[in-house]
Short mmCIF file of C-alpha atoms in Angstrom, two decimals:
data_model
loop_
_atom_site.label_atom_id
_atom_site.label_comp_id
_atom_site.label_asym_id
_atom_site.label_seq_id
_atom_site.Cartn_x
_atom_site.Cartn_y
_atom_site.Cartn_z
CA MET A 1 6.28 -16.76 -33.64
CA ILE A 2 5.02 -14.89 -30.88
CA ILE A 3 7.66 -16.12 -27.56
CA ASN A 4 5.29 -15.78 -24.67
CA ASN A 5 6.06 -19.21 -21.72
CA ILE A 6 8.37 -19.90 -19.95
CA ASP A 7 10.09 -21.85 -21.46
CA TYR A 8 11.80 -18.80 -22.78
CA ILE A 9 14.29 -18.14 -20.13
CA GLU A 10 15.64 -21.27 -20.35
CA LYS A 11 18.04 -21.73 -23.53
CA ASP A 12 19.03 -24.92 -23.55
CA THR A 13 15.66 -25.80 -24.34
CA ASN A 14 13.68 -26.50 -27.26
CA PHE A 15 9.96 -26.36 -26.67
CA ASP A 16 7.93 -23.76 -27.49
CA PRO A 17 4.50 -24.72 -27.06
CA PRO A 18 2.03 -22.15 -29.79
CA SER A 19 0.13 -19.18 -27.97
CA ASP A 20 -2.86 -20.18 -28.72
CA VAL A 21 -3.12 -23.67 -26.81
CA ARG A 22 -5.16 -22.99 -23.59
CA CYS A 23 -6.75 -25.24 -21.15
CA PHE A 24 -8.21 -22.65 -18.97
CA LEU A 25 -10.87 -20.23 -19.10
CA LEU A 26 -11.47 -17.28 -16.64
CA MET A 27 -8.48 -16.12 -16.18
CA TYR A 28 -7.17 -13.56 -13.53
CA GLY A 29 -4.20 -10.86 -13.89
CA LEU A 30 -2.10 -9.80 -11.42
CA ILE A 31 -0.75 -5.87 -12.69
CA ASP A 32 2.44 -4.29 -10.48
CA CYS A 33 3.95 -1.52 -10.31
CA ASN A 34 7.65 -1.55 -10.57
CA ASN A 35 9.36 0.16 -7.39
CA PHE A 36 6.83 2.02 -6.82
CA TYR A 37 7.28 4.99 -4.91
CA ALA A 38 11.20 5.16 -6.64
CA SER A 39 9.06 5.83 -9.67
CA CYS A 40 7.16 8.03 -8.32
CA GLU A 41 9.86 10.12 -8.10
CA ARG A 42 10.77 9.53 -11.82
CA VAL A 43 8.39 10.02 -12.84
CA PHE A 44 8.83 13.89 -12.14
CA ASN A 45 12.76 14.33 -12.58
CA PRO A 46 13.83 12.31 -15.80
CA SER A 47 17.61 12.63 -14.21
CA LEU A 48 17.06 9.91 -11.61
CA ILE A 49 16.42 7.00 -14.27
CA GLY A 50 19.18 4.15 -13.89
CA LYS A 51 19.85 6.55 -11.03
CA PRO A 52 19.99 4.32 -7.55
CA ILE A 53 16.76 5.78 -4.76
CA VAL A 54 15.68 5.41 -1.47
CA VAL A 55 12.74 6.18 0.18
CA LEU A 56 12.84 6.24 3.06
CA SER A 57 9.72 5.28 6.44
CA ASN A 58 8.25 8.38 8.91
CA ASN A 59 10.91 11.03 9.88
CA ASP A 60 13.38 9.25 7.50
CA GLY A 61 14.23 6.36 9.93
CA CYS A 62 14.34 4.11 8.04
CA VAL A 63 14.49 2.25 3.87
CA ILE A 64 11.25 0.98 3.27
CA ALA A 65 11.71 1.55 -0.71
CA ARG A 66 14.68 1.05 -3.72
CA SER A 67 14.67 1.58 -6.83
CA ALA A 68 17.15 -2.18 -8.83
CA GLU A 69 19.96 -0.33 -8.26
CA ALA A 70 20.00 0.27 -5.51
CA LYS A 71 18.82 -3.41 -4.59
CA LYS A 72 22.47 -4.16 -6.87
CA LEU A 73 24.37 -2.26 -3.96
CA GLY A 74 22.97 -4.23 -1.16
CA ILE A 75 20.83 -1.79 0.44
CA PRO A 76 18.79 -4.06 2.35
CA MET A 77 14.99 -2.90 3.69
CA GLY A 78 14.23 -1.27 6.60
CA GLU A 79 17.91 -0.81 7.73
CA PRO A 80 17.99 2.43 9.46
CA ALA A 81 19.64 5.17 7.21
CA TYR A 82 22.00 6.36 9.42
CA LYS A 83 23.86 2.91 8.94
CA LEU A 84 24.00 3.38 6.11
CA LYS A 85 25.38 6.64 5.78
CA ASP A 86 28.37 5.54 4.50
CA LEU A 87 26.55 3.48 1.36
CA ILE A 88 24.74 6.38 0.85
CA GLU A 89 27.27 8.73 0.05
CA SER A 90 30.32 6.22 -1.73
CA ASN A 91 27.67 5.57 -4.42
CA GLN A 92 25.44 8.69 -4.78
CA VAL A 93 22.67 7.30 -3.99
CA TYR A 94 19.51 9.72 -4.09
CA VAL A 95 17.02 10.13 -0.86
CA PHE A 96 13.79 10.28 -0.10
CA SER A 97 11.52 11.17 2.63
CA SER A 98 8.45 9.14 1.58
CA ASN A 99 5.43 11.66 -0.29
CA TYR A 100 2.23 9.94 0.20
CA VAL A 101 0.38 12.41 -0.73
CA LEU A 102 2.15 12.07 -4.33
CA TYR A 103 2.24 8.09 -3.82
CA GLY A 104 -1.62 8.32 -3.34
CA ASP A 105 -2.74 9.81 -6.81
CA MET A 106 -0.27 8.87 -8.73
CA SER A 107 -1.49 5.25 -7.52
CA HIS A 108 -4.72 6.60 -8.05
CA ARG A 109 -4.07 7.93 -11.69
CA VAL A 110 -2.89 4.57 -12.29
CA MET A 111 -6.07 3.06 -10.64
CA ASN A 112 -8.16 4.65 -13.57
CA THR A 113 -6.55 3.75 -16.64
CA ILE A 114 -6.42 0.16 -15.46
CA ALA A 115 -10.52 0.87 -14.86
CA GLU A 116 -10.98 1.53 -18.77
CA HIS A 117 -9.42 -1.15 -19.78
CA VAL A 118 -10.49 -4.06 -17.26
CA PRO A 119 -13.71 -3.09 -15.26
CA ASN A 120 -13.91 -6.31 -12.83
CA MET A 121 -11.17 -5.13 -11.22
CA GLU A 122 -10.22 -6.08 -7.46
CA ILE A 123 -7.68 -2.84 -6.33
CA TYR A 124 -5.06 -5.20 -4.13
CA SER A 125 -2.28 -2.23 -2.29
CA ILE A 126 -1.57 1.24 -3.65
CA ASP A 127 1.08 -0.08 -6.54
CA GLU A 128 -0.59 -3.91 -7.31
CA ALA A 129 -4.67 -4.77 -8.70
CA PHE A 130 -6.15 -8.23 -9.67
CA LEU A 131 -7.88 -8.12 -12.68
CA LEU A 132 -10.75 -10.77 -13.53
CA LEU A 133 -10.45 -11.26 -17.65
CA GLU A 134 -13.79 -12.25 -17.83
CA GLY A 135 -14.84 -12.10 -21.15
CA PHE A 136 -11.43 -11.81 -22.41
CA GLU A 137 -11.75 -16.37 -24.15
CA ASN A 138 -11.42 -15.38 -27.51
CA ILE A 139 -8.83 -11.92 -27.19
CA ASP A 140 -5.46 -13.26 -27.06
CA LEU A 141 -4.03 -11.83 -23.99
CA LYS A 142 -0.46 -11.78 -24.82
CA SER A 143 -0.53 -8.45 -26.67
CA TYR A 144 -3.91 -7.57 -25.12
CA GLY A 145 -1.15 -7.33 -21.76
CA GLU A 146 1.56 -6.05 -23.90
CA LYS A 147 -0.46 -3.33 -24.64
CA LEU A 148 -2.26 -2.72 -21.31
CA VAL A 149 1.60 -2.15 -19.81
CA LYS A 150 2.18 0.46 -22.24
CA THR A 151 -0.85 1.98 -21.91
CA VAL A 152 -0.04 2.22 -18.39
CA GLY A 153 3.05 3.52 -18.75
CA LYS A 154 2.25 6.15 -21.07
CA ASN A 155 -1.06 7.69 -19.50
CA THR A 156 1.44 7.73 -15.87
CA GLY A 157 5.01 6.92 -16.48
CA ILE A 158 4.73 4.37 -13.56
CA PRO A 159 6.29 1.66 -14.75
CA VAL A 160 4.21 -1.65 -14.19
CA SER A 161 4.28 -5.65 -15.17
CA LEU A 162 1.22 -7.81 -15.99
CA GLY A 163 0.91 -11.53 -14.96
CA VAL A 164 -1.74 -13.28 -15.85
CA ALA A 165 -3.21 -17.13 -14.38
CA PRO A 166 -6.27 -18.96 -13.62
CA THR A 167 -5.83 -18.01 -10.15
CA LYS A 168 -4.83 -15.15 -8.49
CA THR A 169 -1.68 -17.30 -6.54
CA LEU A 170 -0.85 -18.80 -9.92
CA ALA A 171 -0.90 -14.81 -11.81
CA LYS A 172 1.75 -13.96 -8.60
CA VAL A 173 3.98 -15.92 -9.91
CA ALA A 174 3.47 -14.86 -13.63
CA ASN A 175 3.85 -11.44 -12.30
CA LYS A 176 7.45 -12.34 -10.95
CA PHE A 177 8.44 -13.55 -14.20
CA ALA A 178 6.66 -10.25 -15.95
CA LYS A 179 9.49 -8.00 -13.75
CA LYS A 180 12.31 -9.95 -13.47
CA TYR A 181 12.77 -10.85 -17.75
CA LYS A 182 12.34 -8.13 -20.20
CA ALA A 183 11.57 -9.96 -22.83
CA TYR A 184 8.18 -10.34 -22.26
CA ASN A 185 7.78 -6.68 -22.97
CA GLY A 186 6.08 -6.27 -19.39
CA ALA A 187 3.71 -9.38 -19.76
CA THR A 188 3.19 -12.97 -19.17
CA ILE A 189 0.93 -14.93 -19.37
CA ILE A 190 0.18 -18.43 -17.91
CA ASP A 191 -2.16 -20.48 -19.78
CA THR A 192 -1.49 -24.25 -20.78
CA GLU A 193 -0.58 -26.32 -17.80
CA GLU A 194 3.55 -26.42 -19.68
CA LYS A 195 3.88 -23.14 -18.40
CA ARG A 196 2.28 -23.90 -14.05
CA GLU A 197 4.98 -26.94 -14.15
CA LYS A 198 7.52 -24.66 -15.64
CA ALA A 199 6.91 -21.59 -13.57
CA LEU A 200 6.27 -23.71 -10.77
CA LYS A 201 9.69 -25.74 -10.47
CA LEU A 202 11.48 -21.95 -10.94
CA THR A 203 9.57 -20.84 -8.64
CA GLU A 204 11.17 -20.64 -4.79
CA ILE A 205 8.97 -22.04 -2.10
CA GLY A 206 9.23 -18.31 0.13
CA ASP A 207 8.25 -16.21 -2.90
CA VAL A 208 4.70 -17.31 -3.18
CA TRP A 209 2.06 -15.48 -1.99
CA GLY A 210 -0.03 -16.84 0.69
CA ILE A 211 3.45 -18.54 2.04
CA GLY A 212 5.21 -16.47 5.14
CA ARG A 213 8.73 -17.14 6.77
CA LYS A 214 7.41 -19.42 9.08
CA TYR A 215 6.06 -21.42 7.25
CA SER A 216 8.70 -22.06 4.29
CA LYS A 217 11.37 -22.75 6.77
CA LYS A 218 9.20 -25.34 7.95
CA LEU A 219 8.41 -26.57 3.81
CA GLN A 220 12.03 -26.95 3.29
CA TYR A 221 12.45 -28.86 6.52
CA HIS A 222 10.56 -31.33 4.56
CA SER A 223 11.98 -30.93 0.80
CA VAL A 224 9.45 -28.71 -0.35
CA ASN A 225 11.70 -25.53 -2.07
CA THR A 226 9.56 -24.61 -4.84
CA ALA A 227 6.23 -24.22 -5.45
CA TRP A 228 6.06 -27.50 -7.75
CA ASP A 229 7.93 -29.48 -5.06
CA PHE A 230 5.06 -28.28 -2.92
CA ALA A 231 2.10 -28.33 -5.60
CA GLN A 232 3.10 -32.00 -5.99
CA ARG A 233 2.48 -32.99 -2.26
CA PRO A 234 -1.15 -34.82 -1.17
CA LYS A 235 -3.77 -32.44 -0.79
CA LYS A 236 -3.71 -33.33 2.92
CA TRP A 237 -0.45 -34.12 3.96
CA VAL A 238 -0.11 -30.30 3.33
CA ARG A 239 -4.20 -29.76 5.01
CA GLN A 240 -2.29 -31.66 8.22
CA LEU A 241 1.13 -28.81 7.84
CA MET A 242 -0.64 -25.69 7.52
CA GLY A 243 -3.93 -25.36 7.34
CA VAL A 244 -7.31 -24.85 5.15
CA VAL A 245 -5.18 -22.00 4.43
CA GLY A 246 -2.46 -23.36 2.81
CA GLU A 247 -4.79 -25.95 0.96
CA ARG A 248 -6.49 -23.15 -0.78
CA THR A 249 -3.05 -21.50 -1.86
CA TRP A 250 -1.95 -25.85 -3.63
CA MET A 251 -4.89 -25.60 -4.57
CA GLU A 252 -4.47 -21.97 -6.64
CA LEU A 253 -1.29 -23.65 -8.35
CA ASN A 254 -2.67 -26.49 -8.96
CA GLY A 255 -5.01 -23.89 -11.06
CA THR A 256 -7.98 -24.09 -8.96
CA PRO A 257 -9.46 -20.83 -8.28
CA CYS A 258 -9.99 -20.46 -4.24
CA PHE A 259 -9.13 -16.59 -3.79
CA GLU A 260 -12.13 -15.04 -5.42
CA MET A 261 -12.30 -10.65 -6.43
CA GLU A 262 -12.97 -8.89 -3.72
CA THR A 263 -14.90 -6.06 -3.27
CA PRO A 264 -13.94 -2.63 -0.97
CA SER A 265 -16.34 -2.76 2.03
CA ALA A 266 -15.79 -0.30 5.23
CA LYS A 267 -13.69 -0.46 7.60
CA LYS A 268 -14.08 -1.92 10.76
CA SER A 269 -12.25 -0.38 12.67
CA ILE A 270 -9.93 3.17 11.83
CA CYS A 271 -6.30 4.07 13.28
CA THR A 272 -4.75 7.72 12.64
CA SER A 273 -1.64 7.58 14.27
CA ARG A 274 2.15 9.13 13.51
CA SER A 275 5.87 9.78 15.37
CA PHE A 276 6.54 13.23 16.39
CA GLY A 277 9.47 14.77 14.36
CA GLU A 278 10.96 15.53 17.53
CA ARG A 279 10.27 14.61 21.56
CA LEU A 280 7.41 16.53 23.22
CA THR A 281 7.07 17.13 27.12
CA GLU A 282 4.23 19.93 26.90
CA LEU A 283 0.43 19.08 26.71
CA ALA A 284 -0.41 22.08 24.09
CA PRO A 285 1.12 19.90 20.76
CA ILE A 286 0.63 16.65 22.01
CA SER A 287 -2.89 18.26 22.27
CA GLU A 288 -2.77 20.04 18.20
CA ALA A 289 -1.30 16.84 16.82
CA VAL A 290 -4.20 14.54 18.65
CA ALA A 291 -7.13 17.34 17.53
CA ASN A 292 -5.49 16.38 13.87
CA PHE A 293 -5.84 12.80 14.03
CA ALA A 294 -9.37 12.50 15.59
CA ALA A 295 -10.36 15.34 12.35
CA SER A 296 -8.27 12.74 9.59
CA CYS A 297 -10.71 9.97 11.56
CA ALA A 298 -13.71 11.80 11.30
CA GLU A 299 -13.51 12.63 7.71
CA LYS A 300 -12.27 9.22 6.50
CA LEU A 301 -15.59 8.34 8.34
CA ARG A 302 -17.85 10.14 6.68
CA LYS A 303 -15.65 9.33 2.79
CA GLN A 304 -17.03 5.45 3.60
CA HIS A 305 -20.37 6.72 4.83
CA SER A 306 -20.02 5.27 8.91
CA TYR A 307 -20.42 6.72 11.64
CA GLY A 308 -17.39 5.30 14.72
CA CYS A 309 -18.95 4.41 18.62
CA VAL A 310 -16.17 4.65 20.76
CA LEU A 311 -12.67 6.57 20.41
CA THR A 312 -9.49 5.35 21.49
CA VAL A 313 -7.01 8.25 22.85
CA PHE A 314 -2.99 6.34 23.26
CA ILE A 315 0.26 8.32 23.87
CA HIS A 316 3.78 6.95 24.58
CA THR A 317 7.52 8.06 25.60
CA ASN A 318 10.66 6.18 23.35
CA PRO A 319 10.49 2.42 24.34
CA HIS A 320 13.99 2.14 21.99
CA ALA A 321 15.79 5.55 24.89
CA THR A 322 16.02 2.76 27.66
CA ASN A 323 18.26 5.80 30.07
CA GLN A 324 14.32 7.31 29.98
CA PRO A 325 11.71 7.17 32.04
CA GLN A 326 9.33 5.70 30.31
CA TYR A 327 5.13 5.72 29.88
CA TYR A 328 2.50 4.62 28.03
CA ASN A 329 -1.20 4.55 28.87
CA HIS A 330 -4.92 5.22 26.40
CA SER A 331 -8.22 6.65 26.86
CA VAL A 332 -11.16 4.29 25.54
CA MET A 333 -14.28 6.57 25.54
CA GLN A 334 -17.93 5.19 24.42
CA LEU A 335 -19.48 8.50 22.81
CA SER A 336 -23.04 8.65 24.05
CA VAL A 337 -24.15 8.98 20.34
CA PRO A 338 -22.51 7.15 17.35
CA THR A 339 -21.01 10.54 14.67
CA ASN A 340 -18.25 11.21 12.51
CA ASP A 341 -18.73 15.38 12.63
CA SER A 342 -15.37 16.07 13.09
CA THR A 343 -15.25 18.72 15.98
CA GLU A 344 -17.18 16.53 17.85
CA MET A 345 -14.46 13.40 17.88
CA ILE A 346 -11.78 16.07 18.93
CA TYR A 347 -13.49 17.19 21.76
CA VAL A 348 -14.01 14.05 23.30
CA ALA A 349 -10.45 13.02 22.39
CA LEU A 350 -8.62 16.02 23.87
CA ARG A 351 -10.83 15.62 26.97
CA GLY A 352 -9.06 11.59 26.50
CA LEU A 353 -5.93 12.71 26.33
CA LYS A 354 -6.56 15.01 29.41
CA SER A 355 -7.13 11.92 31.31
CA ILE A 356 -3.46 10.60 30.55
CA PHE A 357 -0.98 13.34 30.41
CA LYS A 358 1.88 13.37 32.31
CA GLU A 359 4.57 15.47 32.59
CA GLY A 360 8.04 14.65 32.93
CA TYR A 361 8.49 12.02 29.82
CA ARG A 362 9.31 13.22 26.78
CA TYR A 363 6.33 11.53 24.13
CA LYS A 364 7.49 10.20 21.12
CA LYS A 365 4.19 10.09 19.32
CA ALA A 366 0.39 9.65 19.85
CA GLY A 367 -2.87 8.09 17.95
CA VAL A 368 -6.32 8.46 18.40
CA ILE A 369 -8.36 4.88 17.42
CA VAL A 370 -11.89 5.10 16.35
CA SER A 371 -13.75 0.81 16.15
CA GLU A 372 -17.25 0.25 16.73
CA ILE A 373 -18.36 1.70 13.20
CA VAL A 374 -21.35 1.84 12.18
CA PRO A 375 -22.99 2.55 8.81
CA GLU A 376 -24.13 6.19 8.04
CA ARG A 377 -28.62 5.87 8.90
CA PRO A 378 -30.61 7.29 11.52
CA LEU A 379 -29.27 5.75 15.16
CA GLN A 380 -30.72 5.44 17.79
CA GLY A 381 -29.51 9.32 19.72
CA ASP A 382 -29.66 9.71 23.21
CA LEU A 383 -32.43 11.56 25.55
CA PHE A 384 -30.10 14.17 27.12
CA ASP A 385 -28.45 14.75 23.62
CA THR A 386 -27.95 18.71 22.89
CA ARG A 387 -26.16 19.02 20.38
CA ASP A 388 -27.69 20.43 17.05
CA ARG A 389 -25.98 17.12 14.79
CA ASP A 390 -28.23 18.21 10.53
CA LYS A 391 -26.51 21.90 11.88
CA PHE A 392 -23.13 20.10 12.27
CA ASN A 393 -23.42 17.50 10.01
CA LYS A 394 -24.21 20.80 7.35
CA ILE A 395 -20.81 22.32 8.88
CA MET A 396 -19.12 19.02 7.49
CA THR A 397 -20.27 18.56 4.41
CA VAL A 398 -19.50 21.92 3.01
CA MET A 399 -15.71 21.70 5.14
CA ASP A 400 -15.55 18.65 2.93
CA SER A 401 -16.50 20.04 -0.50
CA LEU A 402 -14.40 23.24 -0.38
CA ASN A 403 -10.98 21.59 1.09
CA GLY A 404 -12.44 18.25 -1.45
CA SER A 405 -11.89 21.89 -4.19
CA TYR A 406 -9.19 23.75 -2.38
CA GLY A 407 -6.87 21.58 -0.93
CA LYS A 408 -6.45 19.46 2.08
CA GLN A 409 -7.18 21.55 5.32
CA LYS A 410 -7.95 24.95 3.27
CA VAL A 411 -10.76 25.08 6.40
CA LYS A 412 -10.08 22.92 9.29
CA ILE A 413 -11.13 23.12 12.68
CA ALA A 414 -9.30 25.59 15.14
CA ALA A 415 -8.02 22.76 17.68
CA GLN A 416 -5.91 21.85 14.89
CA GLY A 417 -4.01 24.57 14.79
CA PHE A 418 -0.61 25.85 12.79
CA ASP A 419 1.82 25.10 14.54
CA ARG A 420 2.85 21.56 13.69
CA LYS A 421 5.81 20.79 16.62
CA TRP A 422 4.81 17.61 15.67
CA LYS A 423 5.45 17.26 12.42
CA LEU A 424 7.78 14.13 11.23
CA LYS A 425 10.65 15.04 10.16
CA ASN A 426 10.65 14.81 6.22
CA GLU A 427 14.17 17.04 5.24
CA LYS A 428 14.29 14.92 2.05
CA LEU A 429 10.90 15.54 1.23
CA SER A 430 9.46 15.97 -2.96
CA PRO A 431 7.42 18.36 -4.60
CA CYS A 432 3.33 17.38 -4.81
CA PHE A 433 4.03 18.29 -7.90
CA THR A 434 -0.06 17.33 -9.29
CA THR A 435 -1.20 18.31 -6.15
CA ASN A 436 -0.57 21.57 -5.19
CA LEU A 437 -0.14 24.33 -7.52
CA LYS A 438 2.72 25.86 -5.93
CA ASP A 439 4.32 22.07 -6.71
CA VAL A 440 3.84 21.91 -10.23
CA LEU A 441 6.28 21.75 -12.46
CA GLU A 442 7.88 25.52 -14.95
CA ILE A 443 9.06 24.17 -18.28
CA LYS A 444 10.99 27.67 -19.16
CA ALA A 445 11.96 27.63 -23.45
CA GLU A 446 13.67 29.76 -24.86
CA ASP A 447 12.93 32.77 -27.39
CA GLU A 448 12.38 31.04 -30.82
CA LEU A 449 15.44 30.52 -33.15
CA PRO A 450 16.02 32.91 -36.25
CA LEU A 451 14.46 31.30 -39.63
#
């Protein structure tokens, strides 16, 4: 008999409903990469399997990801790395700078593998995706889910967990059981009322998708400690306490879908900003950084076939360095003609930076924000616009094509520079194994043994 129900984890019960008893026709899945950043590092360094790993934020500041082994050591999320120095050294914890290029590419590979098996998919985050299992009514979802989990792991090296249920929120609940209990073989299915009830009774209210820390405390005050407690409260009571969003979560936990699958939409604003690896006091390196931020925003606009109408540049010092002079300012500029041209955005951004830059300060961060984004289509021009926009559009197309073929920023605008004194501090950065030819793994084969 295939054991595929929530009661499996309670050893003191004999309840085991058959796997083919189903109360729901349309099912949702939530597939989630296990300890994604740490798993990415392990794919190309198998010796790290079973070892504690932490990944640090920009400038190697705080812990943003932990392997299961690091969690067991009590390493908290968000803790500054310098406070953990003794704990890390005494337990031989492996520390990595965040390698977003590697993580982004591995995420793309995972999502492509999933899409081959479940076309109706919503990418929720870099390591999560919702699945609409429409047309799967006559398929054994337990077996299919286990096969999908195994296939993703085989194709990418990234371990994943799958939760399947009649709503997105319940799928999130099921996913937690799949991740926590190895006996589920990576896939947990909530397809009967009995399983739904058991799952909710074993889920703390703070672990429910959509219930934040604030509402979790409120609900606990009213003796709502589990998802089942919440689901049993009157609908009107939930609406009065949490509004329409809370009501939808309540309905989802009771098996009524309220959150539909979403399709990717163009961003309404784009921000590119970084904290500097070292404090900057001169205009030149900050200008180089802002030029790169503006170029990145323009590239993102071109990828989603949009134009930006308003550009904002900001700079500020370190607010935590109270013993140093503090300064923050920003400049908002309306573009005469909406654009996604890197050269034009860099020119406007640098003009804005010069208007707000002041000497005598140690700057920590700068950024560029593009807003009032509109679709890329023929727009009302400016009577006094003398720019040859067709020519520059062709230049941007060629530049994007070359960078797509030969690597990021192989071709760039001169103002973006080469010194990169503003570059993030990432002393423990792993190689970009999948996107840089110089970092591709080399395998040394020994000579064949004589017969």
